[in-house]
PDB file of C-alpha atoms in Angstrom:
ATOM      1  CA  UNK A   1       0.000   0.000   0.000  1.00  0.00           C
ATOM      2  CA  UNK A   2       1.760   3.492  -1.216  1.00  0.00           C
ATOM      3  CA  UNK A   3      -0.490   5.826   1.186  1.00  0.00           C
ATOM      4  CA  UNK A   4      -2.075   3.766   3.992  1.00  0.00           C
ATOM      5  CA  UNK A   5      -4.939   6.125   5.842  1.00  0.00           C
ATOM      6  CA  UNK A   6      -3.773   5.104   9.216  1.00  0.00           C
ATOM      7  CA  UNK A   7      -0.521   4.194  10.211  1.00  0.00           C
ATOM      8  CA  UNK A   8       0.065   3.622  14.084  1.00  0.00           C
ATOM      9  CA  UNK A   9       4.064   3.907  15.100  1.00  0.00           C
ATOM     10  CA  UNK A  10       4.562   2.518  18.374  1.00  0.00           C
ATOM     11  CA  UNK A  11       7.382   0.094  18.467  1.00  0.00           C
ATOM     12  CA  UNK A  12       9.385   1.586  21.942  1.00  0.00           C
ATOM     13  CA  UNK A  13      12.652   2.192  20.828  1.00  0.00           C
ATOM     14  CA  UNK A  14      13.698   3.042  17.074  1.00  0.00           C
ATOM     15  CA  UNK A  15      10.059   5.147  16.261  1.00  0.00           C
ATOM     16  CA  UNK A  16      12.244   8.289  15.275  1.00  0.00           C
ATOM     17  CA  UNK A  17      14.264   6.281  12.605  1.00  0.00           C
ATOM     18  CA  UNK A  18      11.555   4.598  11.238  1.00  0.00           C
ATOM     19  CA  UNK A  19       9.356   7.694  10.924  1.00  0.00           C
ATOM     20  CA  UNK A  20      12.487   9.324   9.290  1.00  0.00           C
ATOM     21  CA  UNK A  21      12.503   6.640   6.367  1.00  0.00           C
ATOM     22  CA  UNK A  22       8.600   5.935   5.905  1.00  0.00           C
ATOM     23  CA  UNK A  23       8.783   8.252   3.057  1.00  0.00           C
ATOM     24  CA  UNK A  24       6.377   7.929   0.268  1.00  0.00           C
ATOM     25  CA  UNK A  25       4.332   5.609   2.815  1.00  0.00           C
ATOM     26  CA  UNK A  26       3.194   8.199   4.900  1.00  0.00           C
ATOM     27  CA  UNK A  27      -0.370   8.036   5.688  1.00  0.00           C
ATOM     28  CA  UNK A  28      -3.317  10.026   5.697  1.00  0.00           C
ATOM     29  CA  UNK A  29      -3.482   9.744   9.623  1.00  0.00           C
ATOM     30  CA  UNK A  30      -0.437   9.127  12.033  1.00  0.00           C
ATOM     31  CA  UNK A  31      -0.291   8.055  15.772  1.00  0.00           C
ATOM     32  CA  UNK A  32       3.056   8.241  16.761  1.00  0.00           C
ATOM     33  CA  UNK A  33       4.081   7.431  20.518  1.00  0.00           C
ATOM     34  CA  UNK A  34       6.935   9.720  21.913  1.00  0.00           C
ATOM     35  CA  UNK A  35       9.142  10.056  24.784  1.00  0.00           C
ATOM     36  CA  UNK A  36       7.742  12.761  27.096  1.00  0.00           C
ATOM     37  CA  UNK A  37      10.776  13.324  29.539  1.00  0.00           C
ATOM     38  CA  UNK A  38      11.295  16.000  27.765  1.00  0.00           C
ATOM     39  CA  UNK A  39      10.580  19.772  27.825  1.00  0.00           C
ATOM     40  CA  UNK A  40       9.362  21.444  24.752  1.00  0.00           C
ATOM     41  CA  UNK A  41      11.956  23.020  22.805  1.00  0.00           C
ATOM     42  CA  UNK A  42      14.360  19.761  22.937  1.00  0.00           C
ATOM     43  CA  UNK A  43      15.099  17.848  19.804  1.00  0.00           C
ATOM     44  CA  UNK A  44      16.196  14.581  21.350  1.00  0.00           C
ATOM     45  CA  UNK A  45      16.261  10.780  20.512  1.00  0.00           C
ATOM     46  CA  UNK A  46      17.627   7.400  21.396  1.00  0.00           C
ATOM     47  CA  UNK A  47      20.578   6.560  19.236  1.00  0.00           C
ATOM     48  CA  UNK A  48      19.584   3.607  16.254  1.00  0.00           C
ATOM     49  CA  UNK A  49      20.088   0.294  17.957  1.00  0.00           C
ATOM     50  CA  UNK A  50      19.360  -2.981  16.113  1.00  0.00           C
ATOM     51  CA  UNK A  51      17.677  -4.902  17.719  1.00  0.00           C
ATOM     52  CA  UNK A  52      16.240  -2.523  20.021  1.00  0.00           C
ATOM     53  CA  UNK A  53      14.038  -4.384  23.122  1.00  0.00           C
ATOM     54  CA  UNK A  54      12.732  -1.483  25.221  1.00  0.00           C
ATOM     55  CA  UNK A  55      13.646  -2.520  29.169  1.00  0.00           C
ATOM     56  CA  UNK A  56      10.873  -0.292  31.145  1.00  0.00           C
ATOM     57  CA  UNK A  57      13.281   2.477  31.403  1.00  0.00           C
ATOM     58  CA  UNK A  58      12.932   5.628  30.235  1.00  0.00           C
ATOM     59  CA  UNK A  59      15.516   5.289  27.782  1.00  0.00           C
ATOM     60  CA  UNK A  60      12.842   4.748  24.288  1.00  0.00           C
ATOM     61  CA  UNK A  61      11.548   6.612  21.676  1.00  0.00           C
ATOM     62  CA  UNK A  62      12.060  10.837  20.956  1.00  0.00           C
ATOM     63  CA  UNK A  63      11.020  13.648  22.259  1.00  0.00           C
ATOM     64  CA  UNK A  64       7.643  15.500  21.423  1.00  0.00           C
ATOM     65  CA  UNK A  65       9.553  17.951  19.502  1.00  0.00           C
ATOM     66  CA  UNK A  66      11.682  16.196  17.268  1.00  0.00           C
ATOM     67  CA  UNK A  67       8.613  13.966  16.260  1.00  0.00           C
ATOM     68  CA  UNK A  68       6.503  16.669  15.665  1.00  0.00           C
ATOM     69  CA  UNK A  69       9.552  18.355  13.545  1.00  0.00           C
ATOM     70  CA  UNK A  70       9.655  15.463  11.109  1.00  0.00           C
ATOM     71  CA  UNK A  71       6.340  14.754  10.429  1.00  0.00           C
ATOM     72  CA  UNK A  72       5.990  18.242   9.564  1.00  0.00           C
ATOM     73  CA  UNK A  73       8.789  17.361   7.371  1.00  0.00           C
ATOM     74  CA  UNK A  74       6.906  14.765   5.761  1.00  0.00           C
ATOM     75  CA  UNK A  75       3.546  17.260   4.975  1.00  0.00           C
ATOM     76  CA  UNK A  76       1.616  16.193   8.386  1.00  0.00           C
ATOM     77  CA  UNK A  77       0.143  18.816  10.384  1.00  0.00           C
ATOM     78  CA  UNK A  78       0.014  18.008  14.371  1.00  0.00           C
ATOM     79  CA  UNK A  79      -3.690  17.983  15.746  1.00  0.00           C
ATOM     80  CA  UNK A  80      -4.222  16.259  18.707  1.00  0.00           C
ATOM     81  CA  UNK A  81      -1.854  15.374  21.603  1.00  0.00           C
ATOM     82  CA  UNK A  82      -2.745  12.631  24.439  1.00  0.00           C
ATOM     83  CA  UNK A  83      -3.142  14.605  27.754  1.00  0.00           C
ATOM     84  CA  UNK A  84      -1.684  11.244  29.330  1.00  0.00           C
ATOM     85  CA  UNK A  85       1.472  12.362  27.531  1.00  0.00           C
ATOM     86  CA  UNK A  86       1.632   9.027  24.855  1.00  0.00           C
ATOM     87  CA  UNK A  87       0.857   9.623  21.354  1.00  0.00           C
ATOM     88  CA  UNK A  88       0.472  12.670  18.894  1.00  0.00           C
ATOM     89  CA  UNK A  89      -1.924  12.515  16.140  1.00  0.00           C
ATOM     90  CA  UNK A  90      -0.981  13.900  12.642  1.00  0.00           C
ATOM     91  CA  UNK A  91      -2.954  14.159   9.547  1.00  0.00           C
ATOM     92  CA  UNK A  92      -1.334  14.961   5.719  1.00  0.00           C
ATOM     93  CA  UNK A  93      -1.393  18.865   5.783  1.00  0.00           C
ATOM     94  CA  UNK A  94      -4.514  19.150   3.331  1.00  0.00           C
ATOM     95  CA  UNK A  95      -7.108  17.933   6.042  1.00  0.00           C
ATOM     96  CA  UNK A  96      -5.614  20.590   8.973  1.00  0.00           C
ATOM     97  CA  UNK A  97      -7.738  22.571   8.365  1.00  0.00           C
ATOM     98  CA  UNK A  98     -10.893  20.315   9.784  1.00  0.00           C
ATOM     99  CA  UNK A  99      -8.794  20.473  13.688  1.00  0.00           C
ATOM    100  CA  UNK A 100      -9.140  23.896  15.449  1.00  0.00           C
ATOM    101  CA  UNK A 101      -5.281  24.017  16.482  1.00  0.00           C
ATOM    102  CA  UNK A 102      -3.663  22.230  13.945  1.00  0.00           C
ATOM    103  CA  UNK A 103       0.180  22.754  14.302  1.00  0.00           C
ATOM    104  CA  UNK A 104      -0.297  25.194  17.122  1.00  0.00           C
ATOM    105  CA  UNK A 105       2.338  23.562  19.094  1.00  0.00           C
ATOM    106  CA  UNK A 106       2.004  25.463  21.900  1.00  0.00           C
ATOM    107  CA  UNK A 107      -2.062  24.701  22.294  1.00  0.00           C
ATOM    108  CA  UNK A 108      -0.904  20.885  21.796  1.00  0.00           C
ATOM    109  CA  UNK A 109       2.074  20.382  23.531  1.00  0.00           C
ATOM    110  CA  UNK A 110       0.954  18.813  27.403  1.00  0.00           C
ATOM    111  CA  UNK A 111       4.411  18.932  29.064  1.00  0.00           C
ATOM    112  CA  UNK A 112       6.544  16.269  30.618  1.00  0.00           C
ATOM    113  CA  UNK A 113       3.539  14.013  32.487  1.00  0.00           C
ATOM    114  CA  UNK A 114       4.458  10.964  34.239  1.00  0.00           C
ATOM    115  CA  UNK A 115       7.711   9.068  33.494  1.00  0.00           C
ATOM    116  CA  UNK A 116       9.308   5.586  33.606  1.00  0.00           C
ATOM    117  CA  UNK A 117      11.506   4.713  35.893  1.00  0.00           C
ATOM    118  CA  UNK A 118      15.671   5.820  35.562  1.00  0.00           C
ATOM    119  CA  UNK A 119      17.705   4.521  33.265  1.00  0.00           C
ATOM    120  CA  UNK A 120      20.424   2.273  35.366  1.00  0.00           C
ATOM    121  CA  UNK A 121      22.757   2.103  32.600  1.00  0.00           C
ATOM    122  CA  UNK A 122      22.529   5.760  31.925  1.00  0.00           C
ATOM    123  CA  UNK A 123      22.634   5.697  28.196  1.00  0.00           C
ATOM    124  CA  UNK A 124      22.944   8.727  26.624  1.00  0.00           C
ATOM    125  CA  UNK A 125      20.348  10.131  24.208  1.00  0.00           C
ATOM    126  CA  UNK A 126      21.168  11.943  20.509  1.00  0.00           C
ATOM    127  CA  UNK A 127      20.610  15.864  20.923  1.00  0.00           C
ATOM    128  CA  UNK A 128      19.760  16.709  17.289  1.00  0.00           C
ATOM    129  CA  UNK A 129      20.890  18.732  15.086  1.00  0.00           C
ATOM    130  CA  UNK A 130      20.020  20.333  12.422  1.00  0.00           C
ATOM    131  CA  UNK A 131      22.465  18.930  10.097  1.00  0.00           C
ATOM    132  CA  UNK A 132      21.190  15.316  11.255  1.00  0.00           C
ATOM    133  CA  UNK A 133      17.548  16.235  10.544  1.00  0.00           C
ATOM    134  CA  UNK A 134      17.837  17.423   7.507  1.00  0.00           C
ATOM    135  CA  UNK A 135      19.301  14.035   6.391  1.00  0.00           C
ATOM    136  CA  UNK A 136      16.139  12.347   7.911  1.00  0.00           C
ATOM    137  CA  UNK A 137      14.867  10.603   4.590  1.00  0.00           C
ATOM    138  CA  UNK A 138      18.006   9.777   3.254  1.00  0.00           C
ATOM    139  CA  UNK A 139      18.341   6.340   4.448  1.00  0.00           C
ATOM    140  CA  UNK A 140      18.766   4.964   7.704  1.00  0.00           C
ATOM    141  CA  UNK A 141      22.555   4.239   7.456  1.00  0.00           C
ATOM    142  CA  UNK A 142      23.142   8.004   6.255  1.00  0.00           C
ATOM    143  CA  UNK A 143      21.152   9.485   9.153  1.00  0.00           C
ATOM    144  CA  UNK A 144      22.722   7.382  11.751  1.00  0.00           C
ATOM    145  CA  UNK A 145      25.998   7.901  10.839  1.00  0.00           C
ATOM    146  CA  UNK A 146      25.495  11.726  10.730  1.00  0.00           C
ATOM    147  CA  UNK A 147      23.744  11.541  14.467  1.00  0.00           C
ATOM    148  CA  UNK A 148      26.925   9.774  15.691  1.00  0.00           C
ATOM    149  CA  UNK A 149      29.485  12.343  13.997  1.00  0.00           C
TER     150      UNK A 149
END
């Protein structure tokens, strides 16, 4: 399927990566689950790890921010936000205007909520950059090896 209409990324771990290669496949609606340690304004992931097996931790996923950056990237308009700090809700940028706030991040962003316990291996997350987000699309092996220049 070239444009599914819903496409639900949860996968606790790699979401950012995948959602920076879906390309073409983007879908009419996206659910996306993000990480929400983290305060607005920070563009922050877990580095690419094959396999990935989230542990309970809070070491998963991206920030709200950086997943709300590229799927705007992609033509999706942010429209909804989980107040229970989980998943955002996008829809391809031609049908924002049906949702009153759409891509009014500061009407949709809910702040850092509750949060999963430490990290006891203190792994470090990727602080992006723009020089590694604009080669989100690229390919995965491109983008990773830019985020760990």
């Amino acid at each position: 399927v070239e444009h599914p209409d819903v496409f639900s990324l949860d996968i606790d771990g790699n979401d950012f990566w995948v959602l920076a290669n879906l390309g073409p496949f983007m879908p009419r609606l996206l659910v996306c689950e993000y990480n929400n340690r983290f305060a607005a304004d920070e563009f922050v992931t877990i580095p690419y790890t094959e396999p990935f097996r989230w542990d309970g931790t809070c070491f998963y996923g991206a920030s709200q921010r950086a997943m709300h950056w590229l799927a705007g990237r992609y033509g999706m308009a942010l429209v909804y936000g989980e107040k229970t700090g989980t998943n955002m809700f996008f829809v391809e940028r031609s049908l924002a205007h049906h949702f009153e706030h759409a891509d009014q991040w500061e009407k949709l962003y809910f702040g850092t909520r509750w949060s999963h316990r430490e990290d006891p291996q203190n792994r470090a997350f990727i602080r992006l950059d723009w020089r590694t987000m604009e080669a989100c699309g690229r390919g995965v092996q491109e983008t990773i090896a830019l985020a760990r220049a």
